[in-house]
Tab-separated table of C-alpha atoms and ligand atoms in Angstrom:
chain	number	residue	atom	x	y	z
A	1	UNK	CA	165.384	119.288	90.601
A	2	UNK	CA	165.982	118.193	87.250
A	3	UNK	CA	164.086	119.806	84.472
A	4	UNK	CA	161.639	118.514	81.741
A	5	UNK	CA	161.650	119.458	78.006
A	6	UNK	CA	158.068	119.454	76.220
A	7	UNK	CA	159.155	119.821	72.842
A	8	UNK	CA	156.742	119.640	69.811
A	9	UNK	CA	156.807	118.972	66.260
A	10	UNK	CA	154.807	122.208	65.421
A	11	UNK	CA	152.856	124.808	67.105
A	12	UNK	CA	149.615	122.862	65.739
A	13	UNK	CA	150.186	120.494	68.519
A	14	UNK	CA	150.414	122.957	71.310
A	15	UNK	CA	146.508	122.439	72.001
A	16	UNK	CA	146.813	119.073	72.572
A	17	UNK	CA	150.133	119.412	74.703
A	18	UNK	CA	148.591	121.980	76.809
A	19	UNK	CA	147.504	119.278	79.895
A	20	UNK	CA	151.156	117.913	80.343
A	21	UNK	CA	152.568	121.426	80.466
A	22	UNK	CA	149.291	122.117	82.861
A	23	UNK	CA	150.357	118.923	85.242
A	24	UNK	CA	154.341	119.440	85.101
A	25	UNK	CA	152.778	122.985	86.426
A	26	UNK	CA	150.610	121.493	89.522
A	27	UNK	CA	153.392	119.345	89.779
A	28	UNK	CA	155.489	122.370	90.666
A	29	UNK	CA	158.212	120.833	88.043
A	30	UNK	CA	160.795	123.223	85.829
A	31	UNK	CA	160.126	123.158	82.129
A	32	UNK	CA	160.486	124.558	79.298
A	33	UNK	CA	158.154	124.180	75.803
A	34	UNK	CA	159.920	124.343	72.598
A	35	UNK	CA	158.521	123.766	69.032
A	36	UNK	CA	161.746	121.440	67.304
A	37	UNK	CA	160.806	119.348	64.098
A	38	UNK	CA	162.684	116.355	63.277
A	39	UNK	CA	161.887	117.046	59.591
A	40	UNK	CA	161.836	120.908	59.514
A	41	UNK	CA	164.872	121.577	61.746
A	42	UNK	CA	166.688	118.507	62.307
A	43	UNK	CA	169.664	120.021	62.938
A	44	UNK	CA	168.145	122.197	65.720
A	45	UNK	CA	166.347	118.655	67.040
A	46	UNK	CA	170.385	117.210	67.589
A	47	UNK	CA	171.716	120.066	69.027
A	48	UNK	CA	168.738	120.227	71.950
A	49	UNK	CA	168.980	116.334	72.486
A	50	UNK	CA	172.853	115.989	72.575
A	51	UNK	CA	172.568	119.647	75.363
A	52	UNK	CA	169.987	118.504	77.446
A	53	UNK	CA	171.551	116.798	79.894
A	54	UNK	CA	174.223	119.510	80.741
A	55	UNK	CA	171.358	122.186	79.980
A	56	UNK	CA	169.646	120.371	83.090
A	57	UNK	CA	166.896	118.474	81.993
A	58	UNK	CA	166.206	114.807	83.136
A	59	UNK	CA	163.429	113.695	80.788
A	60	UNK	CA	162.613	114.705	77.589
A	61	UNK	CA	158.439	114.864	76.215
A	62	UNK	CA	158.393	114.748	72.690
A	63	UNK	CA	154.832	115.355	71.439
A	64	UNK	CA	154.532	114.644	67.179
A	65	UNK	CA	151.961	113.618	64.745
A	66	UNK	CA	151.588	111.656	61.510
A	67	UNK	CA	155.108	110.090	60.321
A	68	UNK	CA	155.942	111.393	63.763
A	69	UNK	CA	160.403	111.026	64.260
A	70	UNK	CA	160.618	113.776	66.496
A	71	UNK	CA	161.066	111.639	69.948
A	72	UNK	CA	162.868	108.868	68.120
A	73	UNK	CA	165.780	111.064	66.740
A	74	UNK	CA	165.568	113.004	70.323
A	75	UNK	CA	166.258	109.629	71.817
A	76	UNK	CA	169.221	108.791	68.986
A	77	UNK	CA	170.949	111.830	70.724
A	78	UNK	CA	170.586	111.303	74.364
A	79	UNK	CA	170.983	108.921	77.040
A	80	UNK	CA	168.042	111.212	78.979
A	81	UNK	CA	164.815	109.241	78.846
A	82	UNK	CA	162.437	110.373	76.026
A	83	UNK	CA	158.869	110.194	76.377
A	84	UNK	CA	157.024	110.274	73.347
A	85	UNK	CA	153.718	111.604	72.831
A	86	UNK	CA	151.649	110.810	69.367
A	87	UNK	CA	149.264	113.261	68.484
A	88	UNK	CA	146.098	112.816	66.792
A	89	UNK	CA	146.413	113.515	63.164
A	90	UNK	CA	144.161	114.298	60.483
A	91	UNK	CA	144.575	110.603	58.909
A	92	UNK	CA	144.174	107.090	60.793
A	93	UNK	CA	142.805	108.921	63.959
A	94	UNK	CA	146.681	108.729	65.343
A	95	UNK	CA	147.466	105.718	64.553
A	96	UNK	CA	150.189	106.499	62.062
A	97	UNK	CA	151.628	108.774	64.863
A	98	UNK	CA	151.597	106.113	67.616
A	99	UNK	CA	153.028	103.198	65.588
A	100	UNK	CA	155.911	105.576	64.048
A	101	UNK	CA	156.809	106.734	67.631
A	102	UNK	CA	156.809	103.306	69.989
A	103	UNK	CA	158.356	100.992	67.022
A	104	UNK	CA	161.586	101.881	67.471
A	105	UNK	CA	164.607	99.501	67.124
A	106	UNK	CA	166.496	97.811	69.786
A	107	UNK	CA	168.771	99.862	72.040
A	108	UNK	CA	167.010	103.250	71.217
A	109	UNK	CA	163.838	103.326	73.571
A	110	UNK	CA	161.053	105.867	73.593
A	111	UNK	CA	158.575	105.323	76.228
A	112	UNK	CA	155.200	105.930	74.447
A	113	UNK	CA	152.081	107.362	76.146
A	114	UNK	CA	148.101	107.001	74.414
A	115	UNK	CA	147.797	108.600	71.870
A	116	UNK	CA	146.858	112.597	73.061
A	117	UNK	CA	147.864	110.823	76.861
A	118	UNK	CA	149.521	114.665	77.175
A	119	UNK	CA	148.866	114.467	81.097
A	120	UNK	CA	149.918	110.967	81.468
A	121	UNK	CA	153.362	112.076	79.779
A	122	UNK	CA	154.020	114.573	82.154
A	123	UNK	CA	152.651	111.992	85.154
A	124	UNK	CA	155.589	109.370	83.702
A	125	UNK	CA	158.217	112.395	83.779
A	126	UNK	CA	157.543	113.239	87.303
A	127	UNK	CA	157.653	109.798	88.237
A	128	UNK	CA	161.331	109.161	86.700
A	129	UNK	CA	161.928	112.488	88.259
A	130	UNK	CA	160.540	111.235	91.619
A	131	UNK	CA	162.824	108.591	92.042
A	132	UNK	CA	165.543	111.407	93.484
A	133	UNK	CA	162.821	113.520	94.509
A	134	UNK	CA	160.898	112.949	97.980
A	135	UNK	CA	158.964	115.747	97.411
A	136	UNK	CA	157.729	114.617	94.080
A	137	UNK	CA	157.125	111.747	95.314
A	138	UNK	CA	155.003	112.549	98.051
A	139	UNK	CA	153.072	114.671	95.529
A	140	UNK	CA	152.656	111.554	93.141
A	141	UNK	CA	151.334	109.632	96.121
A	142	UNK	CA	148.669	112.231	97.065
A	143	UNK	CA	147.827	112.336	93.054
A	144	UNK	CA	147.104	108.152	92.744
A	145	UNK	CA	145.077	108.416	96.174
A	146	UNK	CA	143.050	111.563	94.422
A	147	UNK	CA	142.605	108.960	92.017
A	148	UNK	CA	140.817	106.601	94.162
A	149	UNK	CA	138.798	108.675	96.488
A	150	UNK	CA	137.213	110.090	92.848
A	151	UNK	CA	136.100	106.538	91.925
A	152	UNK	CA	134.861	105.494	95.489
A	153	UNK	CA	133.081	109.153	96.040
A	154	UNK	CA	131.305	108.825	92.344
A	155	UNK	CA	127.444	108.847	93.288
A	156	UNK	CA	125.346	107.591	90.127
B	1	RP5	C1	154.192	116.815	62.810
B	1	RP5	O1	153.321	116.990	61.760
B	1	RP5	C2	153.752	117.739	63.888
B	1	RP5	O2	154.074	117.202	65.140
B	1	RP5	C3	152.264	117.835	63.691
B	1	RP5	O3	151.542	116.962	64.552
B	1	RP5	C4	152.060	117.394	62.246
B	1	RP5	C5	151.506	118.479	61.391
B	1	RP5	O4	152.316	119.631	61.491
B	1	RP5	P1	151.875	120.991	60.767
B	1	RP5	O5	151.850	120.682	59.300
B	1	RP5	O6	150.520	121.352	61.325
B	1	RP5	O7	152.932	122.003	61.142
B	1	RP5	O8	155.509	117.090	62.448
């Protein structure tokens, strides 16, 4: 099976990331977790984006706060799809990070998750990495029906 990246802007995000690298986990899904800034090591940011398809990844996670370019310049160097995940910031309760990370011009797409939606961006990889993936799939179909039986079985 294809792989998935979780790649952060810094390691101050890591708490916030932990739930998607905790699903791609029950998920029984290859990753890896890098930190990569677009702004502190841009060149480094390229080099993994342009790779990761021969490295063996299928979708990329790309987790950043405030003026948050890390999943946008990921997606500038790949053809991979790039999820991007806007962190909560000190400022504008994350606003700043979602609007600089789904507002991207046409022809460069970043799928954008809720701000801190960590688990529901590794939920969307597994589910582009289901489409090849029985397995997966079967596992994302026993995930949406946990789902339901939570909300019928709630006794208030
Ligand atoms: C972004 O700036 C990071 O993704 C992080 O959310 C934010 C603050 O980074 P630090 O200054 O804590 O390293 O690039």
């Amino acid at each position: 099976m294809l792989k998935v990246a979780v790649i952060m802007g810094s390691k101050s995000d890591l708490e916030t990331v932990k739930p998607a690298i905790d699903a791609l986990q029950r998920f029984g899904i290859q990753h890896s977790v890098r930190v990569i800034s677009a702004h502190r090591t841009p060149d480094l940011a390229a080099q993994f984006a342009r790779n990761a398809k021969a490295d063996g990844y299928g979708v990329l996670i790309c987790a950043a706060g405030k003026a948050a370019h890390l999943a946008g310049v990921m997606a500038a160097y790949t053809t991979l799809p790039v999820i991007g995940l806007p962190i909560k910031s000190s400022l504008m309760d994350g606003l700043d990070s979602l609007l600089s990370i789904v507002q991207m011009p046409t022809g460069v797409p970043v799928a954008t998750v809720a701000v801190n939606g960590s688990e529901n961006a590794a939920i969307l990889a597994a589910q582009i990495l289901a489409l090849s993936e029985p397995t997966l799939a079967d596992k994302l179909d026993a995930h949406k029906k946990a789902l339901a039986d939570a909300i019928v079985n709630t006794e208030l």
